Amino acid sequence: MNKTVKQVTANLIERSRESRAEFLERSRSQSALGKNRAGLSCGNLAHAVATSCNKETILNLVNSNVAIISAYNDMVSAHEPYRNYPEIIKATLAELGHSAQVAGGVPAMCDGITQGQDGMDISLFSRDLIAQATAVSLSHNVYDSTLLLGVCDKIAPAMLMGAMSFAHLPTAFVPVGLMATGISNEEKTSVRQKYLAKEVGIDTLQKMECSAYHSHGTCTFYGTANTNQLVFEAMGLMLPGSAFVSPDSELRNKLTKEVAVRVASSTLGSSNYRPLHDVMTEKNIINGIVALLASGGSTNHTIHMVAIARSAGILLNWDDISELSSAVPLLVNVYPNGSEDMNEFHRSGAVPALLKRLNEDGFLNRDVLTSFGEFEDQLKTPHIDNDRLCWSDSKGTTNGDVIALSGECFQDTGGIKVLNGNIGRCVIKVSAIAEEFRKVEAQAKVFTSQHDVEAAYQAGELNQDCIVVVTHNGAASNGMPELHKLMPILANVQKAGFKVALITDGRLSGASGKVPSAIHMSPDAARGGAIALIRDGDILSLDCVAGTVNNLSDVSGRECAEVDTESQQLTFGRNLFTLARNNVSSAEEGASFIL
């Protein structure tokens, strides 16, 4: 086994020993109570089965009753397919004498819709809200196992966090698969940059966007939603090879039925009992991080994985991620790291092929359990044979330009790196950044809003070597919105021949692109972080190679800039999250107000 992975795993287990033991004691005490329904009164049970057509099935404690937590809505492309999943699951289980109930629905906002809009200020906070809603949904305590119907950005991590409060229940994700490819990523990027440069009009931009996002399923680029799917499959939280199967395929339909059958047969009292707390371990967390780094996944997971781990009593930190990144090679070449999209990743062998490649070089913990099996099961690929769902051993990558061949890689180190310096600690996605852009030393241009950066660009004020600094966009200021308006702008500045980089306490997710972007700066400006000491004209240094981010100017005697962000948070529902802003932890601690 790789020495770094082995050591980081051992360190995590030791650091988490006390908190993990407390978590496991709580979970096992829930299991010790036996079947959840057994402790309910007759009146409790009557309420639970009042509208069910399977009353006797649910009342019979021998049978399984599966909780369905759904993030369905018909506006978010990746969640629209969930419309019919509950009926498919219920019908499949009814044939075997089991039952399922929609225990609850959780909100599912799309960052692609709210980016640059006021609603984005509550996007990150929706994660903790969804975690709470998941726990509330399970609180009726009439369920023997859980199926999580959620895919995107904050939703899937949140559902897992909430499910950890019922970790004595067998639990699995039910994915939907990828949207079909619309247009190339090169065309998408080109039109966006041309629009900002006023080379094309808004009609051209809208036509392009509607061609890129045109159907149901997850968006085809490797952003946060698809990172969720890849990482959670790598952690054994769904059926192997199921993450990216098309939502319209017969294979997808059979996988949905299969996961329902398996979770219903994994309940307390059965020989297959596999509670969530046996799957969500330090070793599976490390496997998820390794897959994240090897694939060049979303920087959002430097926040989400910390929060997920802590919900299981595991004290993951950024240093763990940074150490792993120094050892784990980049093995996946998809947009924004490369030109191909996730459909090509799926055709190239998908997650089983990536895990097979990682396993060859000893980058994974093998002594782990999955929701329905063991480590070796994750290296299998599903297919249909004579109308039956079957699995066969992965043959590895079928396209070495997308998933690296044995003995090869696209980069010696992982896609995400932690930077340290006198400005603070932050993360950067380096996998998409060309080598010549990985070191930038330039004057600071300081803003407190991505909209102000856009105005400065349109006024020609960024036509120079510069490091754009966007402060007071951390969770305590305004919910830590993703600042995607900045990417086409800064890409144009870079394309014009200038050295450019970004430093911010805000977020960018998996689409940070080719401009070096130091994000999630901790401490953030609202909590007295040194990012609030930066002024226009300061000389800043961002070095992805050395892993440093520093203000080279003298800041002695300065006071942190103060911005009244709270007065801007009183409309569009943001006023309801004052408590969250006041109590949220740092990005490095998971940016949570419930943990």
Coordinates of C-alpha atoms in Angstrom, one line a residue:
M1 CA 0.0 0.0 0.0
N2 CA 1.2 3.5 -0.7
K3 CA 3.1 4.8 2.3
T4 CA 1.4 8.2 2.3
V5 CA -2.1 6.8 2.1
K6 CA -1.3 4.3 4.8
Q7 CA 0.1 7.0 7.1
V8 CA -2.7 9.5 6.5
T9 CA -5.2 6.8 7.2
A10 CA -3.5 5.8 10.4
N11 CA -3.2 9.4 11.5
L12 CA -6.9 10.0 10.9
I13 CA -7.9 6.9 12.8
E14 CA -5.8 7.9 15.8
R15 CA -6.9 11.6 15.8
S16 CA -10.6 10.5 15.6
R17 CA -10.4 7.7 18.2
E18 CA -12.4 9.4 20.9
S19 CA -15.0 11.1 18.7
R20 CA -15.5 8.1 16.5
A21 CA -16.0 5.8 19.6
E22 CA -18.7 8.2 20.8
F23 CA -20.4 8.2 17.5
L24 CA -20.3 4.4 17.2
E25 CA -21.7 4.0 20.7
R26 CA -24.6 6.2 19.8
S27 CA -25.3 4.3 16.6
R28 CA -25.0 0.9 18.2
S29 CA -27.3 1.9 21.0
Q30 CA -29.9 2.7 18.3
S31 CA -29.4 -0.8 16.8
A32 CA -29.7 -2.4 20.2
L33 CA -33.3 -1.2 20.4
G34 CA -34.2 -3.6 17.7
K35 CA -36.6 -3.0 14.8
N36 CA -37.7 0.6 15.0
R37 CA -41.4 -0.1 14.6
A38 CA -41.3 -2.5 17.5
G39 CA -41.1 0.5 19.9
L40 CA -44.1 2.3 18.5
S41 CA -47.6 2.3 20.1
C42 CA -50.6 1.1 18.2
G43 CA -51.6 4.7 17.7
N44 CA -48.2 5.6 16.3
L45 CA -48.4 2.7 13.8
A46 CA -51.9 3.5 12.8
H47 CA -50.8 7.0 11.8
A48 CA -47.8 5.5 9.9
V49 CA -49.9 3.2 7.8
A50 CA -53.1 5.2 7.5
T51 CA -52.7 5.8 3.7
S52 CA -50.7 2.8 2.8
C53 CA -52.0 0.0 0.6
N54 CA -49.5 -2.3 2.4
K55 CA -50.7 -1.9 5.9
E56 CA -50.2 -5.5 6.9
T57 CA -46.7 -5.6 5.4
I58 CA -45.6 -2.6 7.4
L59 CA -47.2 -3.8 10.6
N60 CA -45.4 -7.2 10.2
L61 CA -42.0 -6.6 11.8
V62 CA -40.5 -9.5 9.8
N63 CA -40.8 -7.5 6.5
S64 CA -38.6 -4.5 5.6
N65 CA -40.0 -1.0 5.3
V66 CA -37.6 1.2 3.3
A67 CA -37.5 5.0 3.8
I68 CA -37.2 7.0 0.7
I69 CA -35.7 10.5 1.1
S70 CA -36.2 12.3 -2.2
A71 CA -34.8 15.5 -3.6
Y72 CA -37.2 15.4 -6.5
N73 CA -38.3 18.5 -8.3
D74 CA -39.0 19.0 -12.0
M75 CA -36.8 22.1 -12.4
V76 CA -33.3 20.7 -11.5
S77 CA -32.2 18.5 -14.4
A78 CA -30.5 15.9 -12.2
H79 CA -33.5 15.5 -9.9
E80 CA -36.3 15.5 -12.4
P81 CA -35.8 11.7 -13.1
Y82 CA -36.7 11.0 -9.5
R83 CA -40.3 11.7 -10.3
N84 CA -41.1 8.0 -10.8
Y85 CA -38.5 6.3 -8.6
P86 CA -40.7 5.9 -5.5
E87 CA -43.3 3.9 -7.5
I88 CA -40.7 1.8 -9.1
I89 CA -39.1 1.1 -5.7
K90 CA -42.4 0.3 -4.0
A91 CA -43.6 -2.0 -6.8
T92 CA -40.3 -3.9 -6.8
L93 CA -40.3 -4.4 -3.1
A94 CA -44.0 -5.3 -3.0
E95 CA -43.3 -8.4 -5.2
L96 CA -40.9 -9.6 -2.4
G97 CA -43.3 -8.9 0.5
H98 CA -41.5 -5.7 1.5
S99 CA -42.6 -2.0 1.5
A100 CA -41.3 1.5 1.0
Q101 CA -42.6 4.9 2.0
V102 CA -41.5 8.4 0.9
A103 CA -40.3 9.4 4.4
G104 CA -39.7 13.0 3.3
G105 CA -38.7 15.4 0.6
V106 CA -35.8 17.8 0.8
P107 CA -35.2 21.1 -1.1
A108 CA -32.8 20.8 -4.1
M109 CA -31.6 24.2 -5.4
C110 CA -29.4 24.3 -8.4
D111 CA -26.3 26.4 -8.2
G112 CA -26.3 26.7 -12.0
I113 CA -29.5 28.7 -11.7
T114 CA -28.6 30.8 -8.7
Q115 CA -24.9 31.6 -9.6
G116 CA -24.5 35.4 -9.6
Q117 CA -28.0 35.8 -8.1
D118 CA -29.1 36.6 -4.5
G119 CA -30.3 33.0 -4.0
M120 CA -26.7 31.8 -4.1
D121 CA -26.1 33.3 -0.7
I122 CA -28.1 30.5 0.9
S123 CA -26.8 27.7 -1.3
L124 CA -24.2 26.4 1.1
F125 CA -26.4 26.8 4.1
S126 CA -29.0 24.6 2.3
R127 CA -26.6 21.7 2.9
D128 CA -27.1 21.8 6.7
L129 CA -30.8 22.5 6.3
I130 CA -31.2 19.4 4.1
A131 CA -29.2 17.3 6.6
Q132 CA -31.7 18.4 9.3
A133 CA -34.6 17.7 6.9
T134 CA -33.3 14.2 6.3
A135 CA -33.1 13.5 10.0
V136 CA -36.6 14.9 10.5
S137 CA -37.8 12.6 7.7
L138 CA -36.4 9.6 9.4
S139 CA -37.6 10.6 12.8
H140 CA -40.9 8.7 12.5
N141 CA -38.8 5.6 13.3
V142 CA -40.8 3.2 11.2
Y143 CA -38.0 2.3 8.8
D144 CA -35.5 -0.5 8.5
S145 CA -33.3 1.0 5.8
T146 CA -32.8 4.2 3.8
L147 CA -32.6 5.1 0.1
L148 CA -31.2 8.6 -0.6
L149 CA -32.5 10.0 -3.9
G150 CA -30.2 13.0 -4.4
V151 CA -27.4 13.9 -6.7
C152 CA -26.3 17.5 -6.9
D153 CA -24.0 20.0 -5.2
K154 CA -25.0 20.4 -1.6
I155 CA -27.9 17.9 -1.7
A156 CA -26.2 14.6 -1.7
P157 CA -23.6 15.4 0.9
A158 CA -26.3 16.9 3.1
M159 CA -28.5 13.8 2.8
L160 CA -25.5 11.6 3.9
M161 CA -24.8 13.9 6.8
G162 CA -28.5 13.7 7.9
A163 CA -28.5 9.9 7.4
M164 CA -25.5 9.7 9.8
S165 CA -27.9 10.5 12.7
F166 CA -29.6 7.2 11.8
A167 CA -26.4 5.3 10.9
H168 CA -27.8 2.1 12.4
L169 CA -29.9 1.8 9.2
P170 CA -28.5 0.3 6.0
T171 CA -28.3 3.2 3.6
A172 CA -27.5 3.7 -0.1
F173 CA -27.7 6.4 -2.8
V174 CA -29.8 5.9 -5.9
P175 CA -28.2 7.9 -8.7
V176 CA -29.9 9.0 -12.0
G177 CA -27.0 9.3 -14.4
L178 CA -25.7 11.8 -16.9
M179 CA -27.4 14.2 -19.3
A180 CA -26.5 13.4 -22.9
T181 CA -23.8 15.5 -24.4
G182 CA -25.1 18.6 -26.1
I183 CA -22.2 20.8 -27.4
S184 CA -18.5 20.6 -26.8
N185 CA -16.9 22.2 -23.7
E186 CA -14.6 24.2 -25.9
E187 CA -17.6 25.8 -27.7
K188 CA -19.3 26.5 -24.4
T189 CA -16.2 28.2 -22.9
S190 CA -15.5 30.2 -26.1
V191 CA -19.0 31.6 -26.4
R192 CA -19.1 32.7 -22.8
Q193 CA -15.7 34.5 -23.2
K194 CA -16.8 36.1 -26.5
Y195 CA -20.0 37.4 -24.9
L196 CA -18.0 39.1 -22.1
A197 CA -15.7 40.6 -24.7
K198 CA -18.8 41.8 -26.6
E199 CA -17.9 39.8 -29.6
V200 CA -21.3 38.0 -29.7
G201 CA -24.8 39.0 -28.4
I202 CA -27.1 37.6 -25.7
D203 CA -29.1 35.6 -28.2
T204 CA -26.0 33.6 -29.2
L205 CA -25.1 33.1 -25.5
Q206 CA -28.6 31.9 -24.6
K207 CA -28.7 29.5 -27.6
M208 CA -25.4 28.0 -26.6
E209 CA -26.4 27.6 -22.9
C210 CA -29.6 25.9 -23.9
S211 CA -27.7 23.5 -26.1
A212 CA -25.3 22.7 -23.3
Y213 CA -28.0 22.1 -20.7
H214 CA -30.8 20.6 -22.6
S215 CA -32.3 17.5 -20.9
H216 CA -32.5 15.6 -17.7
G217 CA -29.6 14.0 -15.8
T218 CA -26.5 15.6 -14.2
C219 CA -24.6 18.3 -16.2
T220 CA -21.9 16.7 -18.3
F221 CA -18.9 18.6 -17.0
Y222 CA -17.0 17.4 -13.9
G223 CA -18.4 19.8 -11.3
T224 CA -19.7 19.2 -7.8
A225 CA -22.7 17.0 -8.8
N226 CA -20.6 14.5 -10.7
T227 CA -17.9 14.6 -8.1
N228 CA -20.5 13.6 -5.5
Q229 CA -21.4 10.6 -7.7
L230 CA -17.8 9.5 -8.3
V231 CA -16.6 10.0 -4.7
F232 CA -19.7 8.3 -3.1
E233 CA -19.4 5.3 -5.5
A234 CA -15.7 5.1 -4.6
M235 CA -16.8 5.0 -0.9
G236 CA -19.1 2.1 -1.5
L237 CA -22.3 4.1 -1.0
M238 CA -24.1 3.0 -4.2
L239 CA -24.1 0.0 -6.5
P240 CA -20.8 -0.4 -8.3
G241 CA -20.6 1.2 -11.7
S242 CA -24.0 2.8 -11.3
A243 CA -23.1 6.5 -10.9
F244 CA -23.2 7.6 -14.5
V245 CA -25.5 5.2 -16.3
S246 CA -28.0 7.2 -18.5
P247 CA -31.3 8.0 -16.9
D248 CA -33.2 6.7 -20.0
S249 CA -31.5 3.3 -20.2
E250 CA -32.9 -0.1 -19.3
L251 CA -29.7 -0.6 -17.3
R252 CA -30.5 2.4 -15.1
N253 CA -34.0 1.0 -14.5
K254 CA -32.7 -2.4 -13.4
L255 CA -30.1 -0.7 -11.2
T256 CA -32.8 1.2 -9.4
K257 CA -34.8 -1.9 -8.8
E258 CA -31.7 -3.8 -7.6
V259 CA -30.6 -1.2 -5.1
A260 CA -34.1 -1.3 -3.6
V261 CA -34.0 -5.1 -3.2
R262 CA -30.5 -5.1 -1.7
V263 CA -31.1 -2.4 0.9
A264 CA -34.4 -4.2 1.9
S265 CA -32.4 -7.4 2.5
S266 CA -29.6 -5.7 4.5
T267 CA -31.7 -4.9 7.6
L268 CA -31.3 -5.6 11.3
G269 CA -31.8 -9.3 12.0
S270 CA -30.7 -10.5 8.5
S271 CA -27.5 -12.2 7.8
N272 CA -26.7 -9.3 5.4
Y273 CA -27.1 -6.6 8.0
R274 CA -24.9 -3.7 6.9
P275 CA -25.6 -0.5 8.9
L276 CA -24.3 2.8 7.5
H277 CA -21.8 3.2 10.3
D278 CA -20.0 0.1 9.1
V279 CA -19.5 1.7 5.7
M280 CA -18.8 5.3 6.7
T281 CA -15.3 4.6 8.2
E282 CA -12.0 6.4 8.2
K283 CA -10.7 4.1 5.5
N284 CA -13.6 4.6 3.2
I285 CA -13.4 8.4 3.8
I286 CA -9.7 8.2 2.7
N287 CA -10.7 6.1 -0.4
G288 CA -13.2 8.9 -1.3
I289 CA -10.5 11.6 -0.9
V290 CA -8.1 9.6 -3.0
A291 CA -10.7 9.2 -5.8
L292 CA -11.5 13.0 -5.5
L293 CA -7.8 13.9 -6.0
A294 CA -7.1 11.3 -8.7
S295 CA -10.1 12.6 -10.7
G296 CA -9.4 16.3 -10.2
G297 CA -12.9 16.8 -8.6
S298 CA -14.7 19.7 -7.2
T299 CA -13.0 22.0 -4.6
N300 CA -16.4 22.0 -2.8
H301 CA -15.5 18.6 -1.4
T302 CA -12.7 20.1 0.7
I303 CA -15.6 21.5 2.6
H304 CA -18.2 18.7 2.2
M305 CA -15.9 15.8 3.0
V306 CA -14.8 17.5 6.2
A307 CA -18.4 18.0 7.2
I308 CA -19.5 14.5 6.2
A309 CA -16.6 13.0 8.1
R310 CA -17.4 14.9 11.2
S311 CA -21.0 13.8 11.1
A312 CA -19.5 10.3 11.5
G313 CA -17.2 11.3 14.3
I314 CA -14.1 11.4 12.0
L315 CA -11.9 14.4 12.3
L316 CA -10.7 14.8 8.7
N317 CA -8.8 18.0 7.9
W318 CA -7.2 19.9 5.1
D319 CA -3.7 18.7 6.0
D320 CA -4.9 15.1 5.3
I321 CA -6.1 16.2 1.9
S322 CA -2.9 18.1 1.1
E323 CA -0.7 15.2 2.1
L324 CA -2.7 12.8 0.0
S325 CA -2.6 15.2 -2.9
S326 CA 1.2 15.2 -2.8
A327 CA 1.2 11.4 -3.4
V328 CA -1.9 10.6 -5.5
P329 CA -1.5 11.2 -9.3
L330 CA -4.1 12.8 -11.5
L331 CA -5.6 9.9 -13.5
V332 CA -8.7 11.5 -15.1
N333 CA -8.7 14.0 -17.9
V334 CA -12.2 15.5 -18.3
Y335 CA -13.5 19.0 -18.5
P336 CA -12.5 21.4 -16.9
N337 CA -9.2 19.5 -16.6
G338 CA -9.4 18.3 -20.1
S339 CA -11.6 18.6 -23.2
E340 CA -13.9 15.5 -22.9
D341 CA -17.0 15.4 -20.7
M342 CA -18.3 12.8 -18.2
N343 CA -20.1 10.8 -20.8
E344 CA -16.7 9.9 -22.2
F345 CA -15.5 9.1 -18.7
H346 CA -18.4 6.7 -18.4
R347 CA -17.7 5.1 -21.8
S348 CA -14.0 4.8 -20.8
G349 CA -14.8 2.5 -17.9
A350 CA -16.2 4.9 -15.3
V351 CA -15.5 4.6 -11.5
P352 CA -14.7 0.8 -11.5
A353 CA -11.9 1.5 -14.1
L354 CA -10.5 4.4 -12.0
L355 CA -10.6 2.3 -8.8
K356 CA -8.9 -0.6 -10.6
R357 CA -6.2 1.8 -11.7
L358 CA -5.7 3.2 -8.2
N359 CA -5.7 -0.2 -6.7
E360 CA -2.9 -1.3 -9.0
D361 CA -0.6 1.2 -7.3
G362 CA -1.8 0.6 -3.8
F363 CA -3.6 3.9 -3.3
L364 CA -6.8 2.5 -1.7
N365 CA -7.7 0.9 1.6
R366 CA -8.8 -2.6 0.6
D367 CA -10.1 -3.8 4.0
V368 CA -13.4 -1.9 3.8
L369 CA -17.0 -2.8 3.5
T370 CA -19.5 -1.3 1.1
S371 CA -23.2 -0.8 1.4
F372 CA -23.7 -4.2 -0.2
G373 CA -20.4 -6.0 -0.3
E374 CA -16.6 -5.7 0.0
F375 CA -13.9 -3.8 -1.7
E376 CA -13.5 -6.2 -4.6
D377 CA -17.1 -5.6 -5.6
Q378 CA -16.3 -2.0 -6.4
L379 CA -14.1 -3.1 -9.3
K380 CA -17.1 -4.6 -11.1
T381 CA -19.1 -3.2 -14.0
P382 CA -22.9 -3.7 -14.4
H383 CA -24.4 -5.0 -17.7
I384 CA -27.6 -6.7 -18.9
D385 CA -27.4 -10.3 -20.1
N386 CA -30.5 -12.1 -21.2
D387 CA -32.6 -9.4 -19.5
R388 CA -30.8 -10.1 -16.2
L389 CA -28.6 -7.6 -14.4
C390 CA -25.1 -8.9 -14.1
W391 CA -21.6 -7.7 -13.0
S392 CA -18.3 -8.5 -14.5
D393 CA -14.8 -7.6 -13.5
S394 CA -13.7 -4.2 -14.8
K395 CA -11.1 -4.5 -17.6
G396 CA -9.8 -1.1 -16.8
T397 CA -9.8 2.0 -19.0
T398 CA -10.8 1.7 -22.6
N399 CA -9.5 5.2 -23.4
G400 CA -6.1 6.2 -22.1
D401 CA -6.8 9.8 -23.0
V402 CA -9.6 10.0 -20.4
I403 CA -8.6 7.5 -17.7
A404 CA -4.9 6.9 -17.5
L405 CA -3.4 3.6 -18.6
S406 CA -1.5 1.4 -16.2
G407 CA 1.8 3.1 -15.2
E408 CA 0.8 6.4 -16.7
C409 CA -0.8 9.6 -15.3
F410 CA -1.8 13.1 -16.4
Q411 CA 0.0 14.7 -13.5
D412 CA 2.2 13.4 -10.8
T413 CA 0.1 14.9 -8.0
G414 CA -3.6 15.2 -7.2
G415 CA -5.9 17.9 -8.6
I416 CA -6.4 19.8 -5.3
K417 CA -3.8 21.5 -3.2
V418 CA -3.8 23.4 0.1
L419 CA -1.9 26.7 0.1
N420 CA -0.5 28.3 3.3
G421 CA 0.9 31.8 3.9
N422 CA 0.5 35.0 5.8
I423 CA -2.9 35.6 4.1
G424 CA -4.2 32.3 5.6
R425 CA -5.0 28.8 4.5
C426 CA -6.9 28.0 1.3
V427 CA -7.4 25.4 -1.4
I428 CA -6.7 25.5 -5.1
K429 CA -7.6 23.3 -8.0
V430 CA -4.4 22.9 -9.9
S431 CA -5.3 20.1 -12.4
A432 CA -6.6 22.5 -15.0
I433 CA -3.9 25.2 -14.7
A434 CA -1.1 25.1 -17.2
E435 CA 2.4 25.0 -15.7
E436 CA 3.3 28.5 -16.9
F437 CA 0.4 30.0 -14.9
R438 CA 1.1 28.2 -11.6
K439 CA 3.2 31.0 -10.2
V440 CA 1.9 34.6 -10.1
E441 CA 3.3 37.6 -8.4
A442 CA 1.4 40.8 -9.1
Q443 CA -0.4 43.8 -7.7
A444 CA -3.6 43.3 -5.8
K445 CA -7.0 44.5 -7.2
V446 CA -9.4 44.3 -4.2
F447 CA -13.1 44.0 -4.4
T448 CA -16.0 42.8 -2.2
S449 CA -18.3 41.5 -4.9
Q450 CA -18.0 39.6 -8.1
H451 CA -20.3 42.1 -9.7
D452 CA -17.8 44.9 -9.0
V453 CA -15.1 42.8 -10.7
E454 CA -17.3 42.5 -13.7
A455 CA -17.8 46.3 -13.8
A456 CA -14.0 46.8 -13.5
Y457 CA -13.4 44.5 -16.3
Q458 CA -15.9 46.2 -18.6
A459 CA -14.2 49.5 -17.7
G460 CA -10.8 48.2 -18.8
E461 CA -9.4 48.3 -15.3
L462 CA -8.1 44.7 -15.3
N463 CA -5.9 45.0 -18.4
Q464 CA -2.7 44.4 -16.5
D465 CA -0.9 41.8 -14.5
C466 CA -3.0 41.5 -11.3
I467 CA -4.2 39.2 -8.5
V468 CA -7.9 39.9 -8.1
V469 CA -8.9 39.7 -4.4
V470 CA -12.6 39.2 -3.5
T471 CA -13.1 39.6 0.3
H472 CA -16.1 39.3 2.5
N473 CA -17.6 36.4 0.6
G474 CA -17.0 33.7 3.2
A475 CA -19.8 31.8 5.0
A476 CA -20.0 34.3 7.9
S477 CA -20.3 37.2 5.5
N478 CA -22.9 36.1 2.9
G479 CA -23.1 32.3 2.9
M480 CA -19.9 31.8 0.8
P481 CA -21.5 31.9 -2.7
E482 CA -19.8 30.5 -5.7
L483 CA -18.2 33.3 -7.8
H484 CA -18.5 31.8 -11.3
K485 CA -19.0 35.2 -12.9
L486 CA -15.3 35.7 -12.3
M487 CA -14.1 32.7 -14.4
P488 CA -14.8 34.0 -18.0
I489 CA -13.6 37.4 -17.0
L490 CA -10.3 36.3 -15.6
A491 CA -9.9 33.8 -18.4
N492 CA -10.2 36.7 -20.9
V493 CA -7.5 38.7 -18.9
Q494 CA -5.2 35.7 -19.1
K495 CA -6.0 35.2 -22.8
A496 CA -5.0 38.8 -23.4
G497 CA -1.5 37.9 -22.2
F498 CA -1.6 39.2 -18.6
K499 CA -0.6 37.2 -15.5
V500 CA -3.7 36.9 -13.4
A501 CA -4.9 34.9 -10.4
L502 CA -7.8 35.0 -7.8
I503 CA -7.7 35.0 -4.0
T504 CA -11.0 34.9 -2.2
D505 CA -12.8 33.6 0.9
G506 CA -15.7 32.6 -1.5
R507 CA -16.1 29.4 -3.5
L508 CA -15.8 28.2 -7.1
S509 CA -16.6 24.5 -7.0
G510 CA -15.4 22.1 -9.7
A511 CA -15.4 24.6 -12.6
S512 CA -12.5 26.9 -11.5
G513 CA -10.9 26.5 -14.9
K514 CA -7.5 27.6 -16.1
V515 CA -6.9 30.6 -13.9
P516 CA -5.1 29.9 -10.6
S517 CA -7.8 30.5 -7.9
A518 CA -7.0 30.4 -4.2
I519 CA -10.4 29.9 -2.6
H520 CA -12.0 29.1 0.8
M521 CA -9.5 31.4 2.5
S522 CA -9.5 30.8 6.2
P523 CA -9.9 32.7 8.4
D524 CA -12.3 34.6 6.2
A525 CA -12.6 38.4 6.2
A526 CA -15.6 38.6 8.5
R527 CA -13.7 36.6 11.1
G528 CA -10.7 38.9 11.1
G529 CA -8.7 37.0 8.5
A530 CA -5.6 38.6 6.9
I531 CA -7.3 38.7 3.6
A532 CA -9.1 41.7 5.0
L533 CA -5.8 43.5 5.4
I534 CA -5.0 43.4 1.6
R535 CA -5.2 46.8 -0.2
D536 CA -5.1 47.8 -3.8
G537 CA -1.5 47.8 -5.0
D538 CA -0.1 45.3 -2.5
I539 CA 2.2 42.8 -4.1
L540 CA 0.9 39.3 -3.7
S541 CA 2.5 36.0 -4.5
L542 CA 0.5 32.8 -5.3
D543 CA 2.7 29.8 -5.9
C544 CA 0.9 26.5 -6.7
V545 CA 4.3 24.6 -6.8
A546 CA 5.6 25.7 -3.4
G547 CA 2.1 25.7 -1.9
T548 CA 2.2 29.3 -0.7
V549 CA 0.0 32.4 -0.8
N550 CA 1.5 35.6 0.7
N551 CA 1.2 39.3 0.9
L552 CA 4.7 40.7 0.2
S553 CA 3.8 44.2 1.3
D554 CA 4.1 45.6 4.8
V555 CA 0.7 45.5 6.5
S556 CA 1.8 46.5 9.9
G557 CA -0.5 49.0 11.5
R558 CA -3.4 48.2 9.3
E559 CA -6.9 47.4 10.5
C560 CA -9.0 44.7 8.8
A561 CA -11.4 46.2 6.3
E562 CA -15.0 46.1 7.5
V563 CA -18.0 45.6 5.2
D564 CA -21.6 45.6 6.3
T565 CA -22.7 42.5 4.5
E566 CA -25.6 41.8 6.9
S567 CA -27.6 44.7 5.6
Q568 CA -27.5 43.1 2.1
Q569 CA -28.9 39.8 3.4
L570 CA -32.5 40.9 4.2
T571 CA -34.3 39.8 1.0
F572 CA -34.9 36.7 -1.1
G573 CA -35.0 34.5 2.0
R574 CA -31.5 35.3 3.1
N575 CA -32.8 37.0 6.3
L576 CA -33.9 33.5 7.5
F577 CA -30.3 32.4 7.7
T578 CA -28.9 35.0 10.1
L579 CA -28.4 32.4 12.7
A580 CA -26.4 30.3 10.2
R581 CA -24.1 33.2 9.3
N582 CA -23.5 34.0 13.0
N583 CA -22.7 30.4 14.0
V584 CA -21.1 28.9 10.9
S585 CA -17.6 27.3 11.3
S586 CA -14.7 28.1 9.0
A587 CA -14.4 26.5 5.5
E588 CA -11.5 24.4 6.9
E589 CA -13.9 23.0 9.6
G590 CA -16.6 22.2 7.1
A591 CA -18.5 25.5 7.0
S592 CA -21.3 24.0 9.1
F593 CA -23.7 25.5 11.6
I594 CA -25.0 22.2 12.9
L595 CA -21.8 20.2 13.6

